[in-house]
Amino acid sequence: MAFSLTDIVEEARLSARALWDYGDSFFNPTVRLGVTGLSRAGKTVFITALIHGLTRGGRFPVFEPYASGRIARARLEPQPDDAVPRFDYENHVRTLVEERRWPNSTTDISELRLVIDYQRQNGADRTLTLDIVDYPGEWLLDLPLLSKSFEQWSAESLALSREPLRAELAAPWHEHLKTLDGDGRENEQAALRSAKLFADYLRACRDERFAMSLLPPGRFLMPGSLAGSPALTFAPLEVPIDGTAPDGSLWAMMRRRYEAYKDVVVRPFFRDHFARLDRQIVLVDALAAFNAGPEALHDLEAALAGILDCFRIGRSTIMSALFRPRIDRILFAATKADHLHHQSHDRLEAILRRTVAKAADRAEYAGAAIDVVALAAVRATREAQVARGREKLPSILGTPAPGETANGETFDGETEVATFPGDLPVDPEELFRGTFRGLSGATADNADYRFLRFRPPKLVREGDEEPALPHIRLDRALQFLIGDRLQ
Ligand SMILES: Nc1nc2c(ncn2[C@@H]2O[C@H](COP(=O)(O)OP(=O)(O)O)[C@@H](O)[C@H]2O)c(=O)[nH]1
Ligand SMILES: [Mg+2]
C-alpha cells in the first residue's frame, strides 16, 4: 500500500495529539464518550438526561459508584475543544422540563465536559473528567471511504441502488445518470444535478427504510456547515473500476471532488473526533425498524455491521501503525423503550443482542467489549392495567404531543391516553424470519394506532428536592460505559 504525503502528515498530527491526550489524562483522568446514532435516534435526549441525572440527583440504582454514594458531585466545566460547538445542555433541559417539549433536532457535532468528584473504593478522593461528544451516525459511516477509490465506491453504490427495494427510490437519479458520459468534458451543471438526485435517493432510503448502512457519503444527508461546497457536489458514475479518468473529463472532476471529500471531511473527522474516543454508545431506534417490517430489520443488521466495521477499520487503517483508536467499550442501545410495556423490555434487548451478534459475525469484529441495552433516556409514559371487556390489559399511559393524531382524533397535548403497544415476540428469530407483523398498537378503544409521540413527562416536586427525570435503564448504560473508571 502506498503512503501518500497526506497520510504521513496525518500520522504525525495524530501522534502529537495522542501524546498530548496521554500526558493530559495521566494527571487528569479523562474519558471521551462518543454518542452516536442516526438522526432522530435520541442522542440529544440521551445526553441531556444523563447530565441532568448526574448533576441533579437522578435515580440510578444500577450505577454502582453513584448508588453507593461514592460520587460526591458532578458539575459542568467549559467545553475544551475550541473548534467544536458546545452541547446546548441548558436550553435542552429548559425545553424538556419546563416546556415539556422534546429539544429541537441538531445536525452537527457538539461536545460537553462533565467533571465528576468521587471517592475510590479504597477511600481516596479522585476526579474523573467525562467529555461527551455527540456526532451524527451518518458521519461515522463515511470511514470506509478512506480505503476506497472513486471507481470502487461508484461501482458499489450503483450495485446497491439497483437492488429491488432501492431501485424504485433511485429511479430519477438512474434516469439522469443515463444522460452522463464520464469521458465527456467536465460540467458543473451536470455534477450539481447528479449530486442532488443522488442525495435525494439517499435521503429516501433513510427515511423510508430506516437504512443507515451503506449510505455514504454521510454529509449528503447531514451537511453540517459544508452544504453546497464542491466537496459535496459529486455522485457515482458508471465507469470501469480499474480505468483512468481522461484529463478535463466529468469523471476526473467527480473523482477529484470525491478525494476532496475524503480530505476535507472524512480524515479530519477521523483525526479530530473518532480516533480520540475511549467509549462509544450507538443509539438505535429499533422499534421504528421492527414496525417497518423484516426488510428494515435486515437493513438495521447491515447498519450495525457497518458500524462495527468502522471500529475495525479504525484499527486497521494505515494510520493505526502509529496511533490506534482506543475505543474499548461499545454499547448498542435501543432507545424509546418507554413505548413498550416493561414485559417487553427484555425482549427488545434480546432482539437487539441477536441483531448485534449477527452483525458482529458479518463484520468479523474483535476488539472492544460490546453490550446491549433497551432504554428510555426520558420516560414519557406510565404503566397501568386497563380493563377491556372482562380482560385486564397491560397498557401504557402518556400525553400525546399536541397535533398528534390517531383514529381521526387530534390531540391537544393535555389529554392522557392509554394505549396497548402489543408485545414483542419472545423468540427474536420470529422477527428475522419475517413472521412478526409489527406491534399491534391499539388505543384503548381498539382503534388504529401507530407510535404516538408522547410529550415529556410532568415532573412532580417532592419537598425541596429538585425533581428527577424518570428513565428506563439509563443507569445500566452508565454502569457499562463509565462504572469501571470510577472504581
Ligand atoms: N418517548 C421517548 N421519546 C424519545 C426519547 N428519546 C428521544 N425521543 C424522541 O425522539 C426524537 C428525537 O430525539 P433526539 O434526541 O432529538 O434525536 P437525535 O437526532 O439523535 O439527537 C425526540 O424528539 C423524541 O420525540 C425517549 O427516551 N422517550
Ligand atoms: Mg441531536
Short mmCIF file of C-alpha atoms and ligand atoms in Angstrom, two decimals:
data_model
loop_
_atom_site.label_atom_id
_atom_site.label_comp_id
_atom_site.label_asym_id
_atom_site.label_seq_id
_atom_site.Cartn_x
_atom_site.Cartn_y
_atom_site.Cartn_z
CA MET A 1 0.00 0.00 0.00
CA ALA A 2 1.34 3.40 -0.93
CA PHE A 3 1.68 6.03 1.76
CA SER A 4 0.76 9.45 0.49
CA LEU A 5 2.11 12.64 1.95
CA THR A 6 -1.29 13.46 3.43
CA ASP A 7 -1.24 10.16 5.30
CA ILE A 8 2.17 10.82 6.74
CA VAL A 9 1.36 14.36 7.82
CA GLU A 10 -1.84 13.00 9.26
CA GLU A 11 0.07 10.37 11.21
CA ALA A 12 2.38 12.95 12.69
CA ARG A 13 -0.52 15.13 13.75
CA LEU A 14 -2.37 12.19 15.21
CA SER A 15 0.56 11.03 17.26
CA ALA A 16 1.30 14.53 18.56
CA ARG A 17 -2.32 14.76 19.63
CA ALA A 18 -2.16 11.28 21.11
CA LEU A 19 0.86 12.19 23.19
CA TRP A 20 -0.82 15.34 24.37
CA ASP A 21 -4.01 13.48 25.25
CA TYR A 22 -1.97 10.85 27.01
CA GLY A 23 0.05 13.28 29.10
CA ASP A 24 -3.05 15.21 29.95
CA SER A 25 -5.01 12.16 31.02
CA PHE A 26 -2.14 10.96 33.16
CA PHE A 27 -2.59 13.88 35.53
CA ASN A 28 -6.24 14.33 34.90
CA PRO A 29 -8.04 11.07 34.08
CA THR A 30 -10.41 11.67 31.22
CA VAL A 31 -12.92 9.52 29.39
CA ARG A 32 -14.12 10.67 25.98
CA LEU A 33 -17.53 9.20 25.39
CA GLY A 34 -18.90 9.22 21.84
CA VAL A 35 -22.67 9.31 21.49
CA THR A 36 -23.88 8.49 18.02
CA GLY A 37 -26.86 7.19 16.07
CA LEU A 38 -28.85 8.19 13.03
CA SER A 39 -30.76 11.43 13.07
CA ARG A 40 -33.75 11.16 15.48
CA ALA A 41 -32.31 8.11 17.26
CA GLY A 42 -32.32 10.01 20.56
CA LYS A 43 -28.79 11.40 21.06
CA THR A 44 -29.78 14.85 22.29
CA VAL A 45 -32.33 13.47 24.73
CA PHE A 46 -29.89 10.84 25.99
CA ILE A 47 -27.09 13.31 26.74
CA THR A 48 -29.44 15.82 28.31
CA ALA A 49 -30.95 13.17 30.60
CA LEU A 50 -27.56 11.77 31.54
CA ILE A 51 -26.19 15.15 32.58
CA HIS A 52 -29.39 16.14 34.32
CA GLY A 53 -29.38 12.91 36.30
CA LEU A 54 -25.73 13.13 37.34
CA THR A 55 -25.78 16.79 38.30
CA ARG A 56 -29.21 16.97 39.89
CA GLY A 57 -29.73 13.78 41.82
CA GLY A 58 -31.24 11.34 39.35
CA ARG A 59 -32.27 7.87 40.48
CA PHE A 60 -29.64 5.42 39.26
CA PRO A 61 -29.73 2.28 41.45
CA VAL A 62 -27.74 0.17 38.98
CA PHE A 63 -24.96 2.73 38.53
CA GLU A 64 -22.85 1.45 41.41
CA PRO A 65 -20.49 4.37 42.20
CA TYR A 66 -23.48 6.68 42.27
CA ALA A 67 -25.89 4.41 44.15
CA SER A 68 -23.29 3.61 46.80
CA GLY A 69 -22.78 7.33 47.46
CA ARG A 70 -19.18 7.47 46.27
CA ILE A 71 -19.93 10.22 43.77
CA ALA A 72 -19.73 13.45 45.71
CA ARG A 73 -20.61 15.82 42.92
CA ALA A 74 -20.81 16.18 39.15
CA ARG A 75 -20.51 19.59 37.53
CA LEU A 76 -20.16 21.10 34.07
CA GLU A 77 -16.92 22.71 33.03
CA PRO A 78 -16.14 24.79 29.94
CA GLN A 79 -16.04 22.75 26.77
CA PRO A 80 -12.32 22.21 25.99
CA ASP A 81 -12.25 21.90 22.18
CA ASP A 82 -12.28 25.35 20.63
CA ALA A 83 -13.46 24.31 17.20
CA VAL A 84 -16.48 22.25 18.31
CA PRO A 85 -19.84 23.76 19.31
CA ARG A 86 -20.83 23.21 22.91
CA PHE A 87 -23.76 20.87 23.52
CA ASP A 88 -26.61 23.21 24.40
CA TYR A 89 -27.50 21.47 27.64
CA GLU A 90 -29.24 24.34 29.48
CA ASN A 91 -31.54 25.04 26.59
CA HIS A 92 -32.41 21.38 26.09
CA VAL A 93 -33.22 20.94 29.78
CA ARG A 94 -35.42 24.00 29.79
CA THR A 95 -37.31 22.69 26.78
CA LEU A 96 -37.72 19.22 28.25
CA VAL A 97 -38.56 20.10 31.83
CA GLU A 98 -40.25 23.49 31.69
CA GLU A 99 -41.93 23.40 28.31
CA ARG A 100 -42.44 19.64 28.26
CA ARG A 101 -41.29 19.56 24.65
CA TRP A 102 -38.56 17.50 23.03
CA PRO A 103 -35.45 19.50 22.14
CA ASN A 104 -35.13 20.72 18.57
CA SER A 105 -33.14 18.44 16.37
CA THR A 106 -29.49 19.21 15.77
CA THR A 107 -27.42 18.27 12.76
CA ASP A 108 -23.84 18.90 13.78
CA ILE A 109 -21.25 17.61 16.18
CA SER A 110 -21.22 19.07 19.69
CA GLU A 111 -19.40 18.43 22.91
CA LEU A 112 -19.66 18.97 26.63
CA ARG A 113 -17.38 18.43 29.63
CA LEU A 114 -18.64 16.97 32.89
CA VAL A 115 -16.35 16.65 35.90
CA ILE A 116 -17.12 14.01 38.49
CA ASP A 117 -15.68 14.19 42.02
CA TYR A 118 -15.77 10.75 43.59
CA GLN A 119 -14.23 8.56 46.21
CA ARG A 120 -12.36 5.46 45.15
CA GLN A 121 -13.34 2.17 46.69
CA ASN A 122 -10.18 2.42 48.79
CA GLY A 123 -11.33 5.79 50.12
CA ALA A 124 -9.07 8.15 48.13
CA ASP A 125 -10.69 11.25 46.62
CA ARG A 126 -10.43 11.47 42.86
CA THR A 127 -11.79 13.36 39.88
CA LEU A 128 -12.85 11.93 36.55
CA THR A 129 -13.39 14.20 33.55
CA LEU A 130 -16.06 12.97 31.16
CA ASP A 131 -16.04 14.57 27.72
CA ILE A 132 -19.24 13.73 25.89
CA VAL A 133 -19.16 14.03 22.10
CA ASP A 134 -22.46 13.98 20.18
CA TYR A 135 -21.95 13.26 16.47
CA PRO A 136 -24.22 12.11 13.63
CA GLY A 137 -24.10 8.38 12.85
CA GLU A 138 -24.23 9.39 9.20
CA TRP A 139 -20.68 10.71 9.55
CA LEU A 140 -19.35 7.54 11.14
CA LEU A 141 -20.36 5.51 8.12
CA ASP A 142 -18.02 7.58 5.97
CA LEU A 143 -14.92 5.94 7.42
CA PRO A 144 -14.95 3.02 4.93
CA LEU A 145 -14.50 5.57 2.12
CA LEU A 146 -10.93 6.14 3.29
CA SER A 147 -9.88 2.86 1.75
CA LYS A 148 -11.98 3.09 -1.43
CA SER A 149 -11.24 4.71 -4.78
CA PHE A 150 -13.87 6.79 -6.55
CA GLU A 151 -14.32 3.98 -9.08
CA GLN A 152 -14.82 1.31 -6.39
CA TRP A 153 -17.24 3.48 -4.50
CA SER A 154 -19.17 4.23 -7.71
CA ALA A 155 -19.49 0.56 -8.56
CA GLU A 156 -20.66 -0.39 -5.07
CA SER A 157 -23.13 2.46 -4.77
CA LEU A 158 -24.59 1.67 -8.18
CA ALA A 159 -24.93 -2.05 -7.48
CA LEU A 160 -26.70 -1.29 -4.22
CA SER A 161 -29.03 1.22 -5.82
CA ARG A 162 -30.17 -1.45 -8.28
CA GLU A 163 -31.38 -3.83 -5.58
CA PRO A 164 -35.14 -4.35 -5.70
CA LEU A 165 -36.35 -2.09 -2.90
CA ARG A 166 -33.87 0.67 -3.56
CA ALA A 167 -34.17 0.74 -7.35
CA GLU A 168 -37.52 2.45 -7.18
CA LEU A 169 -36.19 5.21 -4.96
CA ALA A 170 -33.17 5.59 -7.23
CA ALA A 171 -35.13 5.80 -10.49
CA PRO A 172 -34.88 9.58 -11.05
CA TRP A 173 -31.15 9.52 -10.39
CA HIS A 174 -30.67 6.47 -12.66
CA GLU A 175 -32.54 8.29 -15.45
CA HIS A 176 -30.21 11.26 -15.19
CA LEU A 177 -27.16 9.03 -14.99
CA LYS A 178 -28.01 7.60 -18.42
CA THR A 179 -27.52 11.07 -19.91
CA LEU A 180 -24.00 11.41 -18.48
CA ASP A 181 -20.76 10.46 -20.22
CA GLY A 182 -17.88 10.12 -17.78
CA ASP A 183 -15.31 10.61 -20.56
CA GLY A 184 -17.05 13.76 -21.79
CA ARG A 185 -15.98 17.27 -20.75
CA GLU A 186 -16.38 18.28 -17.10
CA ASN A 187 -19.65 20.06 -16.50
CA GLU A 188 -20.67 21.84 -13.32
CA GLN A 189 -24.40 21.75 -14.03
CA ALA A 190 -24.35 18.01 -14.65
CA ALA A 191 -22.43 17.47 -11.41
CA LEU A 192 -24.86 19.63 -9.43
CA ARG A 193 -27.90 17.86 -10.84
CA SER A 194 -26.44 14.42 -10.35
CA ALA A 195 -25.35 15.17 -6.77
CA LYS A 196 -28.82 16.46 -5.95
CA LEU A 197 -30.64 13.44 -7.38
CA PHE A 198 -28.20 11.09 -5.69
CA ALA A 199 -28.69 12.84 -2.33
CA ASP A 200 -32.49 12.69 -2.78
CA TYR A 201 -32.18 8.96 -3.28
CA LEU A 202 -30.04 8.51 -0.16
CA ARG A 203 -32.49 10.54 1.87
CA ALA A 204 -35.43 8.49 0.61
CA CYS A 205 -33.62 5.27 1.60
CA ARG A 206 -33.03 6.57 5.07
CA ASP A 207 -36.48 7.99 5.63
CA GLU A 208 -38.47 5.18 4.12
CA ARG A 209 -36.44 2.20 5.13
CA PHE A 210 -34.57 3.26 8.23
CA ALA A 211 -31.45 2.16 6.46
CA MET A 212 -28.31 3.71 7.76
CA SER A 213 -25.77 1.31 6.41
CA LEU A 214 -24.17 1.68 3.05
CA LEU A 215 -25.40 5.21 2.62
CA PRO A 216 -22.22 7.21 2.43
CA PRO A 217 -21.30 9.98 1.91
CA GLY A 218 -22.81 10.95 5.23
CA ARG A 219 -22.61 14.71 4.68
CA PHE A 220 -25.04 14.36 1.79
CA LEU A 221 -27.62 13.62 4.48
CA MET A 222 -26.07 15.71 7.26
CA PRO A 223 -24.11 18.50 5.55
CA GLY A 224 -23.23 20.41 8.72
CA SER A 225 -21.58 23.63 7.54
CA LEU A 226 -20.49 22.31 4.13
CA ALA A 227 -23.77 22.39 2.21
CA GLY A 228 -23.26 23.39 -1.42
CA SER A 229 -19.46 23.27 -1.49
CA PRO A 230 -17.69 21.40 -4.33
CA ALA A 231 -16.52 18.71 -1.90
CA LEU A 232 -20.21 17.81 -1.59
CA THR A 233 -21.07 18.13 -5.26
CA PHE A 234 -20.32 14.76 -6.80
CA ALA A 235 -22.05 11.44 -7.42
CA PRO A 236 -21.18 7.95 -8.60
CA LEU A 237 -20.56 7.45 -12.32
CA GLU A 238 -20.77 4.36 -14.49
CA VAL A 239 -17.02 3.96 -15.05
CA PRO A 240 -14.64 0.96 -15.12
CA ILE A 241 -13.17 0.10 -11.71
CA ASP A 242 -9.58 -0.03 -12.94
CA GLY A 243 -9.85 2.68 -15.61
CA THR A 244 -8.11 6.07 -15.70
CA ALA A 245 -10.08 9.27 -15.98
CA PRO A 246 -9.17 11.40 -19.07
CA ASP A 247 -7.90 14.91 -18.24
CA GLY A 248 -10.64 17.51 -18.11
CA SER A 249 -13.42 14.90 -18.11
CA LEU A 250 -16.54 14.75 -15.97
CA TRP A 251 -15.09 11.56 -14.49
CA ALA A 252 -11.89 13.36 -13.46
CA MET A 253 -13.93 16.14 -11.92
CA MET A 254 -16.14 13.79 -9.88
CA ARG A 255 -13.11 11.83 -8.83
CA ARG A 256 -11.29 14.96 -7.68
CA ARG A 257 -14.26 16.04 -5.60
CA TYR A 258 -14.64 12.60 -4.09
CA GLU A 259 -11.00 12.78 -2.99
CA ALA A 260 -11.59 16.31 -1.69
CA TYR A 261 -14.49 14.99 0.35
CA LYS A 262 -12.18 12.46 1.98
CA ASP A 263 -9.54 15.15 2.68
CA VAL A 264 -11.84 17.89 3.88
CA VAL A 265 -14.47 15.84 5.65
CA VAL A 266 -13.59 12.24 6.42
CA ARG A 267 -9.95 12.46 7.53
CA PRO A 268 -10.46 15.45 9.83
CA PHE A 269 -13.43 13.69 11.42
CA PHE A 270 -11.36 10.59 11.97
CA ARG A 271 -8.40 12.52 13.34
CA ASP A 272 -10.12 15.13 15.47
CA HIS A 273 -13.00 13.14 16.83
CA PHE A 274 -13.30 9.45 16.18
CA ALA A 275 -9.73 8.46 16.91
CA ARG A 276 -9.82 10.21 20.28
CA LEU A 277 -12.84 8.40 21.73
CA ASP A 278 -12.46 5.94 24.60
CA ARG A 279 -16.02 4.68 24.85
CA GLN A 280 -18.91 4.66 22.45
CA ILE A 281 -22.68 4.36 22.71
CA VAL A 282 -24.63 3.76 19.49
CA LEU A 283 -28.30 4.67 19.79
CA VAL A 284 -30.76 2.83 17.57
CA ASP A 285 -34.45 3.48 17.04
CA ALA A 286 -35.04 -0.25 16.81
CA LEU A 287 -38.78 -0.08 17.41
CA ALA A 288 -39.26 2.04 14.31
CA ALA A 289 -37.36 -0.58 12.33
CA PHE A 290 -39.35 -3.51 13.74
CA ASN A 291 -42.54 -1.78 12.87
CA ALA A 292 -41.38 -1.21 9.33
CA GLY A 293 -41.06 -4.96 8.73
CA PRO A 294 -38.38 -7.59 8.16
CA GLU A 295 -36.51 -5.72 5.40
CA ALA A 296 -35.93 -2.81 7.70
CA LEU A 297 -34.64 -5.23 10.30
CA HIS A 298 -32.15 -6.69 7.85
CA ASP A 299 -31.12 -3.17 6.94
CA LEU A 300 -30.64 -2.47 10.61
CA GLU A 301 -28.47 -5.53 10.92
CA ALA A 302 -26.38 -4.42 7.95
CA ALA A 303 -26.19 -0.98 9.53
CA LEU A 304 -24.82 -2.38 12.77
CA ALA A 305 -22.34 -4.49 10.83
CA GLY A 306 -21.31 -1.31 9.02
CA ILE A 307 -20.78 0.44 12.32
CA LEU A 308 -18.76 -2.42 13.76
CA ASP A 309 -16.74 -2.37 10.57
CA CYS A 310 -15.96 1.28 11.19
CA PHE A 311 -14.45 0.42 14.54
CA ARG A 312 -12.43 -2.31 12.87
CA ILE A 313 -11.36 -0.02 10.04
CA GLY A 314 -10.36 2.48 12.67
CA ARG A 315 -7.92 -0.11 13.95
CA SER A 316 -6.52 -1.50 10.76
CA THR A 317 -6.12 1.63 8.69
CA ILE A 318 -2.54 2.62 7.93
CA MET A 319 -2.90 5.39 10.46
CA SER A 320 -3.02 2.84 13.21
CA ALA A 321 0.63 1.96 12.72
CA LEU A 322 1.40 4.94 14.94
CA PHE A 323 -1.92 5.55 16.51
CA ARG A 324 -4.65 3.16 17.43
CA PRO A 325 -8.18 4.27 18.09
CA ARG A 326 -8.68 3.28 21.66
CA ILE A 327 -12.40 2.60 21.97
CA ASP A 328 -12.57 -0.38 24.30
CA ARG A 329 -16.29 -0.49 25.09
CA ILE A 330 -19.21 -0.16 22.72
CA LEU A 331 -22.80 -0.13 23.92
CA PHE A 332 -25.68 -0.56 21.48
CA ALA A 333 -28.85 0.91 22.91
CA ALA A 334 -32.39 0.58 21.63
CA THR A 335 -33.99 3.90 22.55
CA LYS A 336 -37.54 4.95 23.38
CA ALA A 337 -38.31 1.72 25.27
CA ASP A 338 -40.98 3.65 27.16
CA HIS A 339 -43.21 2.96 24.16
CA LEU A 340 -43.41 -0.64 25.36
CA HIS A 341 -44.75 -2.29 28.47
CA HIS A 342 -41.93 -3.42 30.76
CA GLN A 343 -42.67 -7.06 29.91
CA SER A 344 -41.22 -6.32 26.52
CA HIS A 345 -38.05 -4.51 27.62
CA ASP A 346 -36.06 -7.72 28.00
CA ARG A 347 -37.40 -8.92 24.67
CA LEU A 348 -36.32 -5.73 22.98
CA GLU A 349 -32.88 -6.25 24.45
CA ALA A 350 -32.80 -9.88 23.30
CA ILE A 351 -33.67 -8.85 19.76
CA LEU A 352 -31.01 -6.16 19.72
CA ARG A 353 -28.49 -8.65 21.14
CA ARG A 354 -29.33 -11.09 18.36
CA THR A 355 -29.05 -8.36 15.72
CA VAL A 356 -25.70 -7.19 17.04
CA ALA A 357 -24.40 -10.78 17.22
CA LYS A 358 -25.31 -11.35 13.58
CA ALA A 359 -23.73 -8.05 12.65
CA ALA A 360 -20.58 -8.89 14.60
CA ASP A 361 -20.27 -12.14 12.63
CA ARG A 362 -20.53 -10.25 9.38
CA ALA A 363 -18.07 -7.61 10.39
CA GLU A 364 -15.59 -10.13 11.80
CA TYR A 365 -15.21 -7.77 14.64
CA ALA A 366 -12.97 -8.43 17.57
CA GLY A 367 -11.60 -5.78 19.83
CA ALA A 368 -13.78 -3.88 22.23
CA ALA A 369 -16.24 -5.23 24.77
CA ILE A 370 -19.75 -4.96 23.40
CA ASP A 371 -23.05 -4.88 25.28
CA VAL A 372 -26.65 -4.02 24.51
CA VAL A 373 -29.44 -2.34 26.45
CA ALA A 374 -33.03 -1.27 25.85
CA LEU A 375 -33.55 2.13 27.43
CA ALA A 376 -35.59 5.28 27.57
CA ALA A 377 -33.41 8.24 28.48
CA VAL A 378 -36.56 10.11 29.38
CA ARG A 379 -39.57 8.06 30.24
CA ALA A 380 -42.66 9.75 28.86
CA THR A 381 -45.16 7.07 29.87
CA ARG A 382 -46.53 5.25 32.91
CA GLU A 383 -47.90 1.73 33.07
CA ALA A 384 -51.38 0.66 34.01
CA GLN A 385 -53.79 -2.23 33.73
CA VAL A 386 -56.74 -1.16 31.68
CA ALA A 387 -59.95 -3.15 31.55
CA ARG A 388 -61.20 -4.12 28.15
CA GLY A 389 -64.36 -6.21 28.47
CA ARG A 390 -63.55 -8.73 31.15
CA GLU A 391 -59.83 -8.67 30.43
CA LYS A 392 -57.26 -6.50 32.10
CA LEU A 393 -54.62 -5.49 29.59
CA PRO A 394 -51.17 -4.17 30.38
CA SER A 395 -51.09 -0.73 28.83
CA ILE A 396 -49.08 2.47 28.83
CA LEU A 397 -50.35 5.93 29.63
CA GLY A 398 -48.94 9.07 28.11
CA THR A 399 -49.86 12.52 26.86
CA PRO A 400 -49.69 12.62 23.05
CA ALA A 401 -47.92 15.70 21.76
CA PRO A 402 -50.27 18.43 20.54
CA GLY A 403 -51.20 17.82 16.93
CA GLU A 404 -50.59 14.06 17.06
CA THR A 405 -53.47 12.16 15.56
CA ALA A 406 -54.78 8.64 15.93
CA ASN A 407 -58.09 7.38 14.60
CA GLY A 408 -59.28 10.69 13.37
CA GLU A 409 -58.73 12.32 16.73
CA THR A 410 -56.25 15.17 17.02
CA PHE A 411 -54.72 15.51 20.46
CA ASP A 412 -54.45 18.80 22.30
CA GLY A 413 -51.28 17.99 24.23
CA GLU A 414 -53.07 17.88 27.59
CA THR A 415 -55.17 14.74 27.47
CA GLU A 416 -53.64 11.49 28.65
CA VAL A 417 -54.46 8.34 26.72
CA ALA A 418 -53.98 4.64 27.39
CA THR A 419 -52.53 2.52 24.60
CA PHE A 420 -51.78 -1.18 24.24
CA PRO A 421 -48.47 -1.28 22.48
CA GLY A 422 -48.62 -5.03 21.93
CA ASP A 423 -45.81 -7.41 22.79
CA LEU A 424 -42.59 -8.16 21.05
CA PRO A 425 -42.06 -11.84 20.24
CA VAL A 426 -40.27 -13.95 22.86
CA ASP A 427 -38.14 -15.53 20.16
CA PRO A 428 -36.05 -12.91 18.31
CA GLU A 429 -35.89 -15.23 15.29
CA GLU A 430 -39.53 -14.51 14.62
CA LEU A 431 -38.57 -11.01 13.67
CA PHE A 432 -35.79 -12.13 11.36
CA ARG A 433 -37.97 -14.75 9.68
CA GLY A 434 -40.49 -12.07 9.00
CA THR A 435 -43.34 -13.84 10.74
CA PHE A 436 -43.73 -10.95 13.14
CA ARG A 437 -46.16 -8.41 11.77
CA GLY A 438 -45.20 -5.36 13.75
CA LEU A 439 -46.50 -4.19 17.06
CA SER A 440 -50.25 -4.29 17.09
CA GLY A 441 -50.63 -0.83 18.51
CA ALA A 442 -54.18 -0.19 19.52
CA THR A 443 -55.65 2.60 21.58
CA ALA A 444 -57.91 1.79 24.47
CA ASP A 445 -60.93 1.58 22.23
CA ASN A 446 -59.07 -0.76 19.92
CA ALA A 447 -58.56 1.72 17.17
CA ASP A 448 -55.77 2.13 14.74
CA TYR A 449 -52.55 3.19 16.34
CA ARG A 450 -49.06 3.90 15.21
CA PHE A 451 -46.37 5.05 17.56
CA LEU A 452 -47.73 8.20 19.05
CA ARG A 453 -45.24 10.81 20.05
CA PHE A 454 -45.79 11.49 23.72
CA ARG A 455 -44.87 14.71 25.49
CA PRO A 456 -42.05 14.51 28.01
CA PRO A 457 -43.36 13.68 31.49
CA LYS A 458 -44.71 16.15 34.01
CA LEU A 459 -42.27 16.26 36.92
CA VAL A 460 -43.56 16.24 40.45
CA ARG A 461 -41.56 18.01 43.08
CA GLU A 462 -41.19 16.14 46.36
CA GLY A 463 -40.47 18.64 49.13
CA ASP A 464 -37.49 20.85 48.32
CA GLU A 465 -35.82 18.29 46.15
CA GLU A 466 -35.20 19.02 42.54
CA PRO A 467 -37.42 16.60 40.62
CA ALA A 468 -35.55 13.88 38.73
CA LEU A 469 -36.36 12.86 35.18
CA PRO A 470 -37.78 9.34 35.04
CA HIS A 471 -35.93 6.92 32.76
CA ILE A 472 -35.62 3.25 31.89
CA ARG A 473 -32.23 1.57 32.35
CA LEU A 474 -30.20 4.72 31.83
CA ASP A 475 -28.25 3.65 34.91
CA ARG A 476 -27.34 0.35 33.30
CA ALA A 477 -25.92 2.20 30.35
CA LEU A 478 -23.87 4.41 32.68
CA GLN A 479 -22.57 1.44 34.60
CA PHE A 480 -21.28 -0.21 31.44
CA LEU A 481 -19.88 2.98 29.94
CA ILE A 482 -18.02 4.51 32.89
CA GLY A 483 -18.65 2.38 36.01
CA ASP A 484 -15.21 0.74 35.80
CA ARG A 485 -13.48 4.13 35.62
CA LEU A 486 -14.96 5.11 38.97
CA GLN A 487 -13.74 2.13 40.99
N1 LIG B 1 -40.75 8.68 24.48
C1 LIG B 1 -39.48 8.96 24.23
N2 LIG B 1 -39.17 9.62 23.11
C2 LIG B 1 -37.86 9.91 22.86
C3 LIG B 1 -36.83 9.54 23.78
N3 LIG B 1 -35.65 9.94 23.25
C4 LIG B 1 -35.95 10.55 22.07
N4 LIG B 1 -37.28 10.53 21.84
C5 LIG B 1 -38.00 11.05 20.65
O1 LIG B 1 -37.12 11.02 19.55
C6 LIG B 1 -36.94 12.33 18.99
C7 LIG B 1 -35.52 12.52 18.54
O2 LIG B 1 -34.66 12.57 19.67
P1 LIG B 1 -33.29 13.39 19.63
O3 LIG B 1 -32.60 13.17 20.92
O4 LIG B 1 -33.51 14.79 19.21
O5 LIG B 1 -32.54 12.59 18.45
P2 LIG B 1 -31.12 12.90 17.79
O6 LIG B 1 -31.41 13.42 16.42
O7 LIG B 1 -30.45 11.56 17.73
O8 LIG B 1 -30.39 13.87 18.67
C8 LIG B 1 -37.36 13.28 20.11
O9 LIG B 1 -37.82 14.49 19.56
C9 LIG B 1 -38.46 12.49 20.81
O10 LIG B 1 -39.67 12.63 20.10
C10 LIG B 1 -37.20 8.82 24.98
O11 LIG B 1 -36.38 8.46 25.83
N5 LIG B 1 -38.54 8.57 25.15
MG MG B 2 -29.43 15.69 18.26
#
